[in-house]
Amino acid sequence: MASWTTADIPDQTGRTVVVTGANSGIGLEAARALVAAGAHVVLACRDPGKGEAAALAISGAGSTEVRELDLADLSSVGRFAAGLDRRVDVLVNNAGLMAVPEQRTADGFEMQIGTNFLGHFALTGLLLPRITDRVVTLSSLMHRIGRIDLDDLTWQRRRYQRWLAYGQSKLADLMFAYELQHRFVAAGSLLRSTAAHPGYAATNLQTRTGTVQDRFMAAANRVVAQDAAGGALPTLYAATVPDLPGGTYVGPGGPGETRGAPVPVGSSRASHDRAVQRALWEQAEALTGVSIAVPRRP
């Protein structure tokens, strides 16, 4: 469906969707469209005040609730999962940071791998017993510059390079999505794992590098980028198309996958390395203390 839009989202009445980072950008636009289609959307936000402001800006046939979630703090991830006492049809692992100055999470991880990947890995594992349909994990075109360094995943010894750290985190997200689907298939589970990327969408991600690059990217946002609503379409496609196979990666169908209607797209050869997928999963379990048990089909 090359012309797929929010008008093609099936009725979401009675479904619950958790969207991380839902107070701005792509997460906000995805939440807005899902509520319009009838879903109950849990806005999982680091700043509950911003989450409440976002909820007030969303209206539709569905409903919202705001819950605090700081993906850079595994204790916060644990509290969020423990406090969410309802079935979850879809988990959208959306929140993320891009090319930020070197920082550490509450647990000592490099901030981008800790937030973009490890926090979402732990969240998925803790919520999986309540998920009934699928997990959608956000990657990026920049996964193609990523390299998984299993000897120093959290940048303890390497000289920090913000863009390579971002690329590694987004490659890790995509490899996690693929490995999760492999494990669903092996267990005979009816659950699905899909992934998406927004292309080049104008969001506040491009204003947080803390360098002169912010000004250049802000200018590019005005001239080149699609808006956040357009960037949210691949997420919405990956989260709602009923017959979408697990393991599908969705992105814009326009030139260079930077903009356009959502379609299934390919990914780098590195993203399909099964040995690295498994090793990354095992390291994520060790770092987060969360072992993901994929339920077998009864």
Coordinates of N, CA and C in Angstrom, one line a residue, residues 2 26 52-53 67 82 116 121 136-137 182 184 189 267-268 289:
A2 N 1.3 1.7 -1.2 CA 2.3 2.8 -1.3 C 1.8 4.1 -0.8
I26 N 7.8 12.3 17.1 CA 7.2 11.1 16.5 C 6.3 10.4 17.5
E52 N 1.6 15.2 30.6 CA 0.2 15.7 30.8 C -0.1 16.7 29.8
A53 N 0.8 17.6 29.5 CA 0.5 18.7 28.5 C 0.3 18.0 27.1
R67 N 2.3 8.0 32.4 CA 3.1 7.3 33.4 C 4.5 7.7 33.3
A82 N 6.1 -2.5 36.9 CA 5.4 -3.0 38.1 C 4.1 -2.3 38.3
N116 N 18.5 4.3 24.4 CA 17.9 3.9 23.1 C 17.7 2.4 23.1
F121 N 15.2 -2.6 26.0 CA 15.4 -4.1 26.2 C 14.8 -4.5 27.5
V136 N 7.1 -3.0 18.7 CA 7.6 -2.2 17.6 C 8.8 -1.4 18.2
T137 N 10.0 -1.6 17.6 CA 11.2 -0.9 18.0 C 11.7 0.1 17.0
H182 N 13.0 -13.8 15.9 CA 13.5 -15.2 15.8 C 13.1 -16.0 17.0
F184 N 10.5 -15.5 19.0 CA 9.0 -15.7 18.9 C 8.7 -16.9 18.0
S189 N 5.4 -18.8 19.2 CA 4.5 -17.7 19.8 C 3.8 -17.0 18.6
S267 N 17.7 -3.5 5.4 CA 18.6 -3.0 6.4 C 20.0 -3.5 6.1
S268 N 21.0 -3.0 6.8 CA 22.3 -3.4 6.6 C 22.6 -4.9 6.8
G289 N 20.1 -7.0 33.9 CA 19.6 -7.9 34.9 C 18.2 -8.4 34.6

